[in-house]
């Protein structure tokens, strides 16, 4: 019997609509034109900074004089401070031009989450940090279209948009049905230009989400089915001779979407809390931090860790080692605090006595092997 979740997600909602095929991006003009208010309003395009150079993609976007485009920096993952600043610029653009009727997010997890957060703020007002938590948004945001350009996080499919407050150090998303995209364009041709290592690390996020939720104790039968399929697609991709063929990129895009749907009905486990510790203290990005964490958690995820190693060998990717060497007292405290704070995933993996298993000494010892 599956155990129900305690976040209030009993009645699961998925994204409104999706088109999945090569060149799905070409449907964007007709998708936007079909919106009743778009002719009297404007659209905001929120695009990964990589495409500032790739004028080909920007040239294909149906941007009119009344619309605006903003490029999202990806050196750092989204902060509440950044979201608030971008939101004010978007509001100004809306005042200058016309009422904003659509947000189009094009990019990786960073950009897709940024676009969700801006849409939510346009609908609810206030500041990003007001909505970090569960079901704090009371109104829908502006209609939003998501176009992923790298696969793995599942951000295109989930009901959250992750952000960190620099002031409080809190890394928490706006978890809400209002954070779901209304429309997705899943176009595997867009991931062709992703650098190989980045492709691997972000792609493995899908694998790790599924491996964690399938070994946890909070379960959902549809979530399990989605996770199993997503995991299988990731195995096909990362154990193939070349993970970036057209076929593999198409498979990984589906794995990412399914993994996102699955995680919306379940929880991650121990890898993500350790990964969050590495991100908060060392500033490592989510994908690579996950792989470093899984690689050091052999005692908890033996089979997945072995498979990770086999995949890195097959794809000739190197997982950074000894990233915590040289860290001292304060940093070790921060690592422990930033890990142990993730109670729900840790309970999911280890039960309510997880603090007895993950003592401070053990956590520090595990980090020292990463
Ligand atoms: P990312 O969005 O930061 O992108 C990684 C890099 O790839 C960037 O340098 C970007 O410019 C580049 N890139 C993206 N598409 C490209 C393309 N087609 N060609 C060349 N370069 C390209 O990385 P990510 O791993 O997709 O996202 C990480 C973020 O997602 C984190 O902030 C994490 O917290 C968040 N996340 C969110 C959810 C969710 O449910 N909302 C789930 C997991 C992770
Ligand atoms: Zn993740």
mmCIF file of C-alpha atoms and ligand atoms in Angstrom:
data_model
loop_
_atom_site.group_PDB
_atom_site.id
_atom_site.type_symbol
_atom_site.label_atom_id
_atom_site.label_comp_id
_atom_site.label_asym_id
_atom_site.label_seq_id
_atom_site.Cartn_x
_atom_site.Cartn_y
_atom_site.Cartn_z
ATOM 1 C CA UNK A 1 0.000 0.000 0.000
ATOM 2 C CA UNK A 2 1.423 3.398 -0.886
ATOM 3 C CA UNK A 3 1.895 5.930 1.876
ATOM 4 C CA UNK A 4 0.289 9.321 1.294
ATOM 5 C CA UNK A 5 2.427 12.437 1.225
ATOM 6 C CA UNK A 6 2.264 14.998 3.975
ATOM 7 C CA UNK A 7 2.697 18.117 1.857
ATOM 8 C CA UNK A 8 -0.960 18.347 0.976
ATOM 9 C CA UNK A 9 -0.354 16.979 -2.540
ATOM 10 C CA UNK A 10 -3.171 14.454 -2.606
ATOM 11 C CA UNK A 11 -4.718 15.665 -5.797
ATOM 12 C CA UNK A 12 -1.934 15.778 -8.331
ATOM 13 C CA UNK A 13 -1.932 18.275 -11.163
ATOM 14 C CA UNK A 14 0.390 18.174 -14.191
ATOM 15 C CA UNK A 15 1.297 20.793 -16.796
ATOM 16 C CA UNK A 16 -1.598 21.975 -18.942
ATOM 17 C CA UNK A 17 -0.425 20.927 -22.394
ATOM 18 C CA UNK A 18 2.696 19.847 -24.220
ATOM 19 C CA UNK A 19 3.947 19.341 -27.736
ATOM 20 C CA UNK A 20 6.831 16.877 -27.974
ATOM 21 C CA UNK A 21 8.602 16.617 -31.321
ATOM 22 C CA UNK A 22 11.562 17.930 -33.266
ATOM 23 C CA UNK A 23 11.198 21.661 -33.947
ATOM 24 C CA UNK A 24 8.280 21.979 -31.517
ATOM 25 C CA UNK A 25 9.558 25.548 -31.002
ATOM 26 C CA UNK A 26 8.016 26.424 -34.380
ATOM 27 C CA UNK A 27 4.579 26.097 -32.764
ATOM 28 C CA UNK A 28 5.259 29.056 -30.470
ATOM 29 C CA UNK A 29 3.708 31.761 -32.731
ATOM 30 C CA UNK A 30 0.418 29.894 -33.069
ATOM 31 C CA UNK A 31 0.366 28.972 -29.381
ATOM 32 C CA UNK A 32 0.706 32.639 -28.420
ATOM 33 C CA UNK A 33 -1.727 33.846 -31.104
ATOM 34 C CA UNK A 34 -4.339 31.444 -29.767
ATOM 35 C CA UNK A 35 -4.361 33.301 -26.448
ATOM 36 C CA UNK A 36 -7.454 35.517 -26.263
ATOM 37 C CA UNK A 37 -5.692 38.558 -24.754
ATOM 38 C CA UNK A 38 -2.367 38.522 -26.508
ATOM 39 C CA UNK A 39 -3.416 41.026 -29.189
ATOM 40 C CA UNK A 40 -4.176 43.656 -26.586
ATOM 41 C CA UNK A 41 -1.265 42.700 -24.358
ATOM 42 C CA UNK A 42 2.425 41.909 -24.488
ATOM 43 C CA UNK A 43 4.643 38.860 -23.983
ATOM 44 C CA UNK A 44 7.862 38.603 -21.982
ATOM 45 C CA UNK A 45 10.565 36.205 -23.205
ATOM 46 C CA UNK A 46 12.906 34.999 -20.456
ATOM 47 C CA UNK A 47 15.813 33.256 -22.177
ATOM 48 C CA UNK A 48 19.021 31.491 -21.050
ATOM 49 C CA UNK A 49 22.006 33.763 -21.662
ATOM 50 C CA UNK A 50 23.631 31.108 -23.872
ATOM 51 C CA UNK A 51 21.181 32.123 -26.603
ATOM 52 C CA UNK A 52 22.336 35.728 -26.567
ATOM 53 C CA UNK A 53 25.099 34.442 -28.844
ATOM 54 C CA UNK A 54 22.882 31.981 -30.695
ATOM 55 C CA UNK A 55 20.990 34.533 -32.774
ATOM 56 C CA UNK A 56 19.411 31.714 -34.748
ATOM 57 C CA UNK A 57 17.129 30.769 -31.843
ATOM 58 C CA UNK A 58 16.264 34.355 -30.954
ATOM 59 C CA UNK A 59 15.496 35.045 -34.631
ATOM 60 C CA UNK A 60 12.893 32.275 -34.542
ATOM 61 C CA UNK A 61 10.986 33.804 -31.616
ATOM 62 C CA UNK A 62 7.793 35.721 -32.429
ATOM 63 C CA UNK A 63 8.878 38.904 -30.616
ATOM 64 C CA UNK A 64 6.780 41.961 -31.547
ATOM 65 C CA UNK A 65 7.547 45.641 -30.804
ATOM 66 C CA UNK A 66 5.411 45.512 -27.656
ATOM 67 C CA UNK A 67 7.159 42.399 -26.343
ATOM 68 C CA UNK A 68 10.407 42.269 -24.340
ATOM 69 C CA UNK A 69 13.250 39.796 -24.000
ATOM 70 C CA UNK A 70 15.425 39.302 -20.920
ATOM 71 C CA UNK A 71 18.494 37.048 -20.823
ATOM 72 C CA UNK A 72 19.037 35.075 -17.630
ATOM 73 C CA UNK A 73 22.596 34.737 -16.280
ATOM 74 C CA UNK A 74 23.381 31.124 -15.343
ATOM 75 C CA UNK A 75 26.705 31.456 -13.560
ATOM 76 C CA UNK A 76 24.747 31.368 -10.298
ATOM 77 C CA UNK A 77 21.485 29.541 -9.736
ATOM 78 C CA UNK A 78 18.437 31.792 -9.047
ATOM 79 C CA UNK A 79 18.420 33.929 -5.912
ATOM 80 C CA UNK A 80 15.390 35.717 -4.482
ATOM 81 C CA UNK A 81 17.322 38.982 -4.882
ATOM 82 C CA UNK A 82 17.794 38.334 -8.604
ATOM 83 C CA UNK A 83 14.143 37.318 -9.081
ATOM 84 C CA UNK A 84 12.937 40.506 -7.353
ATOM 85 C CA UNK A 85 15.193 42.688 -9.525
ATOM 86 C CA UNK A 86 14.077 40.981 -12.731
ATOM 87 C CA UNK A 87 10.429 41.208 -11.673
ATOM 88 C CA UNK A 88 10.734 45.013 -11.309
ATOM 89 C CA UNK A 89 12.259 45.265 -14.779
ATOM 90 C CA UNK A 90 9.475 43.115 -16.203
ATOM 91 C CA UNK A 91 6.820 45.267 -14.494
ATOM 92 C CA UNK A 92 8.431 48.404 -15.974
ATOM 93 C CA UNK A 93 8.437 46.817 -19.434
ATOM 94 C CA UNK A 94 4.741 45.998 -18.987
ATOM 95 C CA UNK A 95 3.961 49.605 -18.020
ATOM 96 C CA UNK A 96 5.953 50.994 -20.953
ATOM 97 C CA UNK A 97 4.365 48.640 -23.438
ATOM 98 C CA UNK A 98 1.159 46.767 -22.709
ATOM 99 C CA UNK A 99 -0.304 44.620 -19.981
ATOM 100 C CA UNK A 100 1.654 41.349 -19.773
ATOM 101 C CA UNK A 101 -0.402 38.403 -21.001
ATOM 102 C CA UNK A 102 2.262 35.712 -21.474
ATOM 103 C CA UNK A 103 5.651 34.658 -20.126
ATOM 104 C CA UNK A 104 7.843 32.416 -22.259
ATOM 105 C CA UNK A 105 10.751 30.700 -20.439
ATOM 106 C CA UNK A 106 13.455 29.168 -22.683
ATOM 107 C CA UNK A 107 16.484 27.463 -21.144
ATOM 108 C CA UNK A 108 17.625 25.088 -18.411
ATOM 109 C CA UNK A 109 16.340 24.672 -14.860
ATOM 110 C CA UNK A 110 17.706 28.070 -13.874
ATOM 111 C CA UNK A 111 15.789 29.894 -16.592
ATOM 112 C CA UNK A 112 12.625 27.801 -16.426
ATOM 113 C CA UNK A 113 12.440 28.422 -12.663
ATOM 114 C CA UNK A 114 13.115 32.151 -13.123
ATOM 115 C CA UNK A 115 10.264 32.427 -15.620
ATOM 116 C CA UNK A 116 7.884 30.568 -13.279
ATOM 117 C CA UNK A 117 8.800 32.850 -10.375
ATOM 118 C CA UNK A 118 8.294 36.048 -12.407
ATOM 119 C CA UNK A 119 4.912 34.807 -13.614
ATOM 120 C CA UNK A 120 3.905 34.013 -10.026
ATOM 121 C CA UNK A 121 4.947 37.471 -8.806
ATOM 122 C CA UNK A 122 3.025 39.160 -11.632
ATOM 123 C CA UNK A 123 -0.100 37.377 -10.416
ATOM 124 C CA UNK A 124 0.427 37.797 -6.677
ATOM 125 C CA UNK A 125 2.589 40.886 -6.112
ATOM 126 C CA UNK A 126 5.024 41.060 -3.198
ATOM 127 C CA UNK A 127 8.523 39.635 -3.146
ATOM 128 C CA UNK A 128 9.959 36.250 -4.088
ATOM 129 C CA UNK A 129 10.818 35.295 -0.490
ATOM 130 C CA UNK A 130 7.151 35.732 0.544
ATOM 131 C CA UNK A 131 6.295 32.585 -1.399
ATOM 132 C CA UNK A 132 9.199 30.261 -0.557
ATOM 133 C CA UNK A 133 7.395 27.318 1.003
ATOM 134 C CA UNK A 134 4.264 25.310 0.332
ATOM 135 C CA UNK A 135 1.064 26.700 -1.180
ATOM 136 C CA UNK A 136 1.644 30.333 -0.246
ATOM 137 C CA UNK A 137 0.552 31.734 -3.627
ATOM 138 C CA UNK A 138 -3.144 32.565 -3.660
ATOM 139 C CA UNK A 139 -3.668 33.518 -7.308
ATOM 140 C CA UNK A 140 -2.528 32.161 -10.659
ATOM 141 C CA UNK A 141 0.377 33.918 -12.340
ATOM 142 C CA UNK A 142 0.472 35.073 -15.936
ATOM 143 C CA UNK A 143 -0.023 32.334 -18.591
ATOM 144 C CA UNK A 144 3.359 30.692 -19.154
ATOM 145 C CA UNK A 145 5.026 28.620 -21.819
ATOM 146 C CA UNK A 146 8.176 26.583 -21.021
ATOM 147 C CA UNK A 147 10.776 25.497 -23.563
ATOM 148 C CA UNK A 148 13.595 23.395 -22.043
ATOM 149 C CA UNK A 149 16.977 23.555 -23.804
ATOM 150 C CA UNK A 150 18.814 21.050 -21.571
ATOM 151 C CA UNK A 151 17.287 17.902 -20.036
ATOM 152 C CA UNK A 152 17.340 16.476 -16.541
ATOM 153 C CA UNK A 153 15.996 18.682 -13.768
ATOM 154 C CA UNK A 154 12.353 18.130 -14.676
ATOM 155 C CA UNK A 155 11.779 21.814 -13.834
ATOM 156 C CA UNK A 156 9.549 21.940 -16.915
ATOM 157 C CA UNK A 157 7.113 19.537 -15.216
ATOM 158 C CA UNK A 158 7.202 20.309 -11.500
ATOM 159 C CA UNK A 159 5.109 22.507 -9.223
ATOM 160 C CA UNK A 160 8.093 24.384 -7.826
ATOM 161 C CA UNK A 161 10.695 26.955 -8.807
ATOM 162 C CA UNK A 162 13.825 26.722 -6.705
ATOM 163 C CA UNK A 163 15.631 29.810 -5.435
ATOM 164 C CA UNK A 164 18.063 30.727 -2.675
ATOM 165 C CA UNK A 165 17.809 33.776 -0.457
ATOM 166 C CA UNK A 166 21.317 35.225 -0.123
ATOM 167 C CA UNK A 167 20.263 36.884 3.111
ATOM 168 C CA UNK A 168 18.897 33.828 4.924
ATOM 169 C CA UNK A 169 20.726 31.125 2.928
ATOM 170 C CA UNK A 170 17.365 29.386 2.500
ATOM 171 C CA UNK A 171 17.170 27.318 -0.707
ATOM 172 C CA UNK A 172 13.476 26.665 -1.166
ATOM 173 C CA UNK A 173 11.022 26.913 -4.022
ATOM 174 C CA UNK A 174 7.548 28.366 -4.510
ATOM 175 C CA UNK A 175 5.767 25.009 -4.215
ATOM 176 C CA UNK A 176 2.331 25.512 -5.676
ATOM 177 C CA UNK A 177 0.054 24.280 -8.451
ATOM 178 C CA UNK A 178 0.394 27.827 -9.794
ATOM 179 C CA UNK A 179 4.069 27.094 -10.507
ATOM 180 C CA UNK A 180 3.132 24.528 -13.188
ATOM 181 C CA UNK A 181 3.622 25.564 -16.793
ATOM 182 C CA UNK A 182 0.444 25.987 -18.831
ATOM 183 C CA UNK A 183 2.152 24.867 -22.015
ATOM 184 C CA UNK A 184 5.427 23.108 -22.839
ATOM 185 C CA UNK A 185 7.260 22.839 -26.114
ATOM 186 C CA UNK A 186 9.580 19.820 -25.795
ATOM 187 C CA UNK A 187 11.979 20.194 -28.713
ATOM 188 C CA UNK A 188 15.033 17.898 -28.553
ATOM 189 C CA UNK A 189 16.801 19.771 -31.362
ATOM 190 C CA UNK A 190 17.442 22.558 -28.835
ATOM 191 C CA UNK A 191 19.784 20.473 -26.658
ATOM 192 C CA UNK A 192 22.324 19.868 -29.447
ATOM 193 C CA UNK A 193 24.643 22.641 -28.279
ATOM 194 C CA UNK A 194 24.848 21.675 -24.579
ATOM 195 C CA UNK A 195 28.483 21.003 -23.510
ATOM 196 C CA UNK A 196 29.003 17.248 -22.871
ATOM 197 C CA UNK A 197 29.807 17.405 -19.147
ATOM 198 C CA UNK A 198 26.914 19.757 -18.476
ATOM 199 C CA UNK A 199 24.626 17.459 -20.463
ATOM 200 C CA UNK A 200 25.719 14.512 -18.289
ATOM 201 C CA UNK A 201 25.471 16.274 -14.922
ATOM 202 C CA UNK A 202 22.071 17.862 -15.585
ATOM 203 C CA UNK A 203 20.772 14.657 -17.212
ATOM 204 C CA UNK A 204 21.758 12.627 -14.163
ATOM 205 C CA UNK A 205 19.433 14.796 -12.072
ATOM 206 C CA UNK A 206 16.535 12.837 -13.612
ATOM 207 C CA UNK A 207 18.237 9.520 -12.849
ATOM 208 C CA UNK A 208 18.960 10.538 -9.255
ATOM 209 C CA UNK A 209 15.432 11.890 -8.590
ATOM 210 C CA UNK A 210 14.010 8.525 -9.687
ATOM 211 C CA UNK A 211 16.595 6.371 -7.904
ATOM 212 C CA UNK A 212 15.901 8.276 -4.683
ATOM 213 C CA UNK A 213 12.124 8.262 -4.879
ATOM 214 C CA UNK A 214 11.951 4.556 -5.810
ATOM 215 C CA UNK A 215 13.902 3.644 -2.662
ATOM 216 C CA UNK A 216 11.970 5.969 -0.356
ATOM 217 C CA UNK A 217 9.022 5.219 1.887
ATOM 218 C CA UNK A 218 6.591 7.928 0.710
ATOM 219 C CA UNK A 219 5.275 6.475 -2.505
ATOM 220 C CA UNK A 220 2.668 7.127 -5.144
ATOM 221 C CA UNK A 221 1.809 4.344 -7.579
ATOM 222 C CA UNK A 222 1.704 6.594 -10.649
ATOM 223 C CA UNK A 223 4.881 8.336 -9.476
ATOM 224 C CA UNK A 224 6.597 4.938 -9.257
ATOM 225 C CA UNK A 225 5.543 4.005 -12.781
ATOM 226 C CA UNK A 226 6.833 7.331 -14.135
ATOM 227 C CA UNK A 227 10.100 6.967 -12.199
ATOM 228 C CA UNK A 228 10.700 3.454 -13.488
ATOM 229 C CA UNK A 229 10.281 4.562 -17.090
ATOM 230 C CA UNK A 230 12.391 7.676 -16.607
ATOM 231 C CA UNK A 231 15.163 5.642 -14.969
ATOM 232 C CA UNK A 232 15.139 3.157 -17.856
ATOM 233 C CA UNK A 233 15.431 5.965 -20.423
ATOM 234 C CA UNK A 234 18.373 7.471 -18.486
ATOM 235 C CA UNK A 235 20.082 4.055 -18.382
ATOM 236 C CA UNK A 236 19.607 3.678 -22.160
ATOM 237 C CA UNK A 237 21.069 7.133 -22.776
ATOM 238 C CA UNK A 238 24.041 7.049 -20.424
ATOM 239 C CA UNK A 239 25.027 3.437 -21.166
ATOM 240 C CA UNK A 240 24.894 3.983 -24.941
ATOM 241 C CA UNK A 241 28.042 4.655 -26.951
ATOM 242 C CA UNK A 242 27.191 8.317 -27.423
ATOM 243 C CA UNK A 243 24.740 9.944 -25.008
ATOM 244 C CA UNK A 244 24.218 12.936 -27.326
ATOM 245 C CA UNK A 245 22.904 11.360 -30.531
ATOM 246 C CA UNK A 246 19.592 12.718 -31.784
ATOM 247 C CA UNK A 247 17.846 9.620 -30.443
ATOM 248 C CA UNK A 248 19.463 9.932 -27.010
ATOM 249 C CA UNK A 249 18.701 13.635 -26.734
ATOM 250 C CA UNK A 250 15.040 12.897 -27.542
ATOM 251 C CA UNK A 251 14.959 10.105 -24.945
ATOM 252 C CA UNK A 252 16.561 12.247 -22.249
ATOM 253 C CA UNK A 253 14.044 15.029 -22.840
ATOM 254 C CA UNK A 254 11.236 12.547 -22.192
ATOM 255 C CA UNK A 255 13.079 11.134 -19.147
ATOM 256 C CA UNK A 256 13.397 14.645 -17.723
ATOM 257 C CA UNK A 257 9.698 15.385 -18.180
ATOM 258 C CA UNK A 258 8.601 12.032 -16.699
ATOM 259 C CA UNK A 259 11.073 12.415 -13.836
ATOM 260 C CA UNK A 260 9.649 15.862 -13.083
ATOM 261 C CA UNK A 261 6.083 14.484 -13.057
ATOM 262 C CA UNK A 262 7.236 11.646 -10.776
ATOM 263 C CA UNK A 263 9.026 13.825 -8.271
ATOM 264 C CA UNK A 264 5.924 16.003 -7.997
ATOM 265 C CA UNK A 265 4.222 13.010 -6.358
ATOM 266 C CA UNK A 266 7.104 11.813 -4.201
ATOM 267 C CA UNK A 267 10.305 12.878 -2.460
ATOM 268 C CA UNK A 268 13.999 12.716 -3.077
ATOM 269 C CA UNK A 269 16.245 10.940 -0.557
ATOM 270 C CA UNK A 270 19.714 11.490 0.915
ATOM 271 C CA UNK A 271 21.562 12.558 -2.240
ATOM 272 C CA UNK A 272 19.694 15.845 -2.655
ATOM 273 C CA UNK A 273 20.231 17.053 0.937
ATOM 274 C CA UNK A 274 23.977 16.388 0.624
ATOM 275 C CA UNK A 275 23.953 18.027 -2.797
ATOM 276 C CA UNK A 276 22.209 21.082 -1.302
ATOM 277 C CA UNK A 277 24.968 21.267 1.345
ATOM 278 C CA UNK A 278 27.592 21.316 -1.411
ATOM 279 C CA UNK A 279 25.672 24.010 -3.312
ATOM 280 C CA UNK A 280 25.144 26.237 -0.274
ATOM 281 C CA UNK A 281 28.718 26.001 1.070
ATOM 282 C CA UNK A 282 30.782 25.559 -2.094
ATOM 283 C CA UNK A 283 28.485 27.184 -4.658
ATOM 284 C CA UNK A 284 28.498 24.010 -6.775
ATOM 285 C CA UNK A 285 25.690 23.754 -9.317
ATOM 286 C CA UNK A 286 22.857 21.291 -8.754
ATOM 287 C CA UNK A 287 23.746 18.657 -11.382
ATOM 288 C CA UNK A 288 27.430 18.259 -10.589
ATOM 289 C CA UNK A 289 26.759 18.487 -6.838
ATOM 290 C CA UNK A 290 24.257 15.604 -7.132
ATOM 291 C CA UNK A 291 26.805 13.404 -8.895
ATOM 292 C CA UNK A 292 29.483 14.214 -6.299
ATOM 293 C CA UNK A 293 27.014 13.408 -3.507
ATOM 294 C CA UNK A 294 25.800 10.114 -5.024
ATOM 295 C CA UNK A 295 29.397 9.098 -5.661
ATOM 296 C CA UNK A 296 30.143 9.509 -1.939
ATOM 297 C CA UNK A 297 26.978 7.775 -0.693
ATOM 298 C CA UNK A 298 27.858 4.235 -1.740
ATOM 299 C CA UNK A 299 26.765 2.824 1.622
ATOM 300 C CA UNK A 300 23.239 4.135 1.076
ATOM 301 C CA UNK A 301 22.818 3.786 -2.696
ATOM 302 C CA UNK A 302 25.218 0.973 -3.673
ATOM 303 C CA UNK A 303 23.578 -0.038 -6.954
ATOM 304 C CA UNK A 304 22.968 3.528 -8.163
ATOM 305 C CA UNK A 305 26.511 4.590 -7.224
ATOM 306 C CA UNK A 306 27.969 1.671 -9.181
ATOM 307 C CA UNK A 307 25.800 2.542 -12.151
ATOM 308 C CA UNK A 308 26.874 6.188 -11.928
ATOM 309 C CA UNK A 309 30.530 5.124 -12.096
ATOM 310 C CA UNK A 310 29.819 2.848 -15.078
ATOM 311 C CA UNK A 311 28.043 5.700 -16.859
ATOM 312 C CA UNK A 312 30.878 8.171 -16.262
ATOM 313 C CA UNK A 313 33.330 5.613 -17.666
ATOM 314 C CA UNK A 314 31.148 4.964 -20.685
ATOM 315 C CA UNK A 315 30.722 8.680 -21.423
ATOM 316 C CA UNK A 316 34.231 9.696 -20.409
ATOM 317 C CA UNK A 317 33.025 12.204 -17.833
ATOM 318 C CA UNK A 318 34.969 12.903 -14.649
ATOM 319 C CA UNK A 319 33.177 13.542 -11.343
ATOM 320 C CA UNK A 320 35.158 16.052 -9.245
ATOM 321 C CA UNK A 321 36.817 14.466 -6.182
ATOM 322 C CA UNK A 322 37.903 15.777 -2.771
ATOM 323 C CA UNK A 323 35.840 18.951 -3.134
ATOM 324 C CA UNK A 324 35.565 19.265 0.660
ATOM 325 C CA UNK A 325 39.248 18.856 1.440
ATOM 326 C CA UNK A 326 40.584 21.942 3.129
ATOM 327 C CA UNK A 327 37.245 22.933 4.692
ATOM 328 C CA UNK A 328 37.467 23.889 8.362
ATOM 329 C CA UNK A 329 35.206 24.285 11.437
ATOM 330 C CA UNK A 330 32.635 26.889 10.326
ATOM 331 C CA UNK A 331 32.290 25.437 6.852
ATOM 332 C CA UNK A 332 31.786 21.945 8.256
ATOM 333 C CA UNK A 333 29.043 23.266 10.544
ATOM 334 C CA UNK A 334 27.384 24.946 7.564
ATOM 335 C CA UNK A 335 27.640 21.740 5.519
ATOM 336 C CA UNK A 336 25.992 19.752 8.275
ATOM 337 C CA UNK A 337 23.252 22.368 8.862
ATOM 338 C CA UNK A 338 22.480 22.755 5.141
ATOM 339 C CA UNK A 339 22.118 18.976 4.807
ATOM 340 C CA UNK A 340 20.203 18.009 7.914
ATOM 341 C CA UNK A 341 17.607 20.766 7.398
ATOM 342 C CA UNK A 342 16.003 18.699 4.586
ATOM 343 C CA UNK A 343 13.848 16.672 6.931
ATOM 344 C CA UNK A 344 11.211 15.323 4.542
ATOM 345 C CA UNK A 345 13.649 13.696 2.086
ATOM 346 C CA UNK A 346 15.736 12.339 4.966
ATOM 347 C CA UNK A 347 12.666 10.862 6.656
ATOM 348 C CA UNK A 348 11.652 9.440 3.272
ATOM 349 C CA UNK A 349 14.990 7.643 3.008
ATOM 350 C CA UNK A 350 15.860 6.796 6.611
ATOM 351 C CA UNK A 351 12.757 7.173 8.756
ATOM 352 C CA UNK A 352 11.975 9.660 11.494
ATOM 353 C CA UNK A 353 15.119 8.705 13.440
ATOM 354 C CA UNK A 354 17.353 9.918 10.630
ATOM 355 C CA UNK A 355 19.372 12.096 13.041
ATOM 356 C CA UNK A 356 20.513 8.977 14.881
ATOM 357 C CA UNK A 357 21.861 7.584 11.612
ATOM 358 C CA UNK A 358 23.202 10.830 10.185
ATOM 359 C CA UNK A 359 25.054 12.109 13.234
ATOM 360 C CA UNK A 360 27.167 15.229 12.776
ATOM 361 C CA UNK A 361 30.360 13.142 12.760
ATOM 362 C CA UNK A 362 29.010 10.754 10.168
ATOM 363 C CA UNK A 363 27.793 13.572 7.902
ATOM 364 C CA UNK A 364 31.187 15.321 8.089
ATOM 365 C CA UNK A 365 32.917 12.010 7.454
ATOM 366 C CA UNK A 366 30.769 11.381 4.375
ATOM 367 C CA UNK A 367 31.505 14.879 3.046
ATOM 368 C CA UNK A 368 35.223 14.260 3.576
ATOM 369 C CA UNK A 369 34.957 11.375 1.097
ATOM 370 C CA UNK A 370 33.288 13.532 -1.573
HETATM 371 P P1 LIG B 1 21.146 25.582 -15.862
HETATM 372 O O1 LIG B 1 19.790 26.016 -16.266
HETATM 373 O O2 LIG B 1 21.872 26.371 -14.850
HETATM 374 O O3 LIG B 1 22.030 25.476 -17.181
HETATM 375 C C1 LIG B 1 23.330 24.900 -17.118
HETATM 376 C C2 LIG B 1 24.232 25.481 -18.191
HETATM 377 O O4 LIG B 1 23.826 24.989 -19.476
HETATM 378 C C3 LIG B 1 24.166 26.997 -18.275
HETATM 379 O O5 LIG B 1 25.478 27.483 -18.479
HETATM 380 C C4 LIG B 1 23.313 27.258 -19.499
HETATM 381 O O6 LIG B 1 23.631 28.484 -20.108
HETATM 382 C C5 LIG B 1 23.699 26.084 -20.380
HETATM 383 N N1 LIG B 1 22.724 25.713 -21.399
HETATM 384 C C6 LIG B 1 21.392 25.486 -21.266
HETATM 385 N N2 LIG B 1 20.876 25.097 -22.432
HETATM 386 C C7 LIG B 1 21.881 25.098 -23.328
HETATM 387 C C8 LIG B 1 21.975 24.782 -24.719
HETATM 388 N N3 LIG B 1 20.926 24.339 -25.405
HETATM 389 N N4 LIG B 1 23.197 24.884 -25.308
HETATM 390 C C9 LIG B 1 24.291 25.277 -24.613
HETATM 391 N N5 LIG B 1 24.268 25.591 -23.316
HETATM 392 C C10 LIG B 1 23.066 25.492 -22.683
HETATM 393 O O7 LIG B 1 21.199 24.071 -15.357
HETATM 394 P P2 LIG B 1 20.139 22.977 -14.989
HETATM 395 O O8 LIG B 1 20.947 21.867 -14.445
HETATM 396 O O9 LIG B 1 19.187 22.705 -16.102
HETATM 397 O O10 LIG B 1 19.274 23.668 -13.826
HETATM 398 C C11 LIG B 1 19.729 23.780 -12.507
HETATM 399 C C12 LIG B 1 18.695 24.543 -11.709
HETATM 400 O O11 LIG B 1 17.465 23.841 -11.738
HETATM 401 C C13 LIG B 1 19.077 24.732 -10.246
HETATM 402 O O12 LIG B 1 18.798 26.054 -9.863
HETATM 403 C C14 LIG B 1 18.168 23.766 -9.526
HETATM 404 O O13 LIG B 1 17.880 24.169 -8.205
HETATM 405 C C15 LIG B 1 16.953 23.816 -10.400
HETATM 406 N N6 LIG B 1 16.066 22.659 -10.284
HETATM 407 C C16 LIG B 1 14.747 22.903 -10.304
HETATM 408 C C17 LIG B 1 13.839 21.882 -10.196
HETATM 409 C C18 LIG B 1 12.366 22.176 -10.215
HETATM 410 O O14 LIG B 1 11.588 21.275 -9.997
HETATM 411 N N7 LIG B 1 11.944 23.380 -10.437
HETATM 412 C C19 LIG B 1 14.279 20.559 -10.080
HETATM 413 C C20 LIG B 1 15.646 20.322 -10.064
HETATM 414 C C21 LIG B 1 16.532 21.379 -10.181
HETATM 415 ZN ZN1 LIG B 2 17.454 17.566 -8.511
#
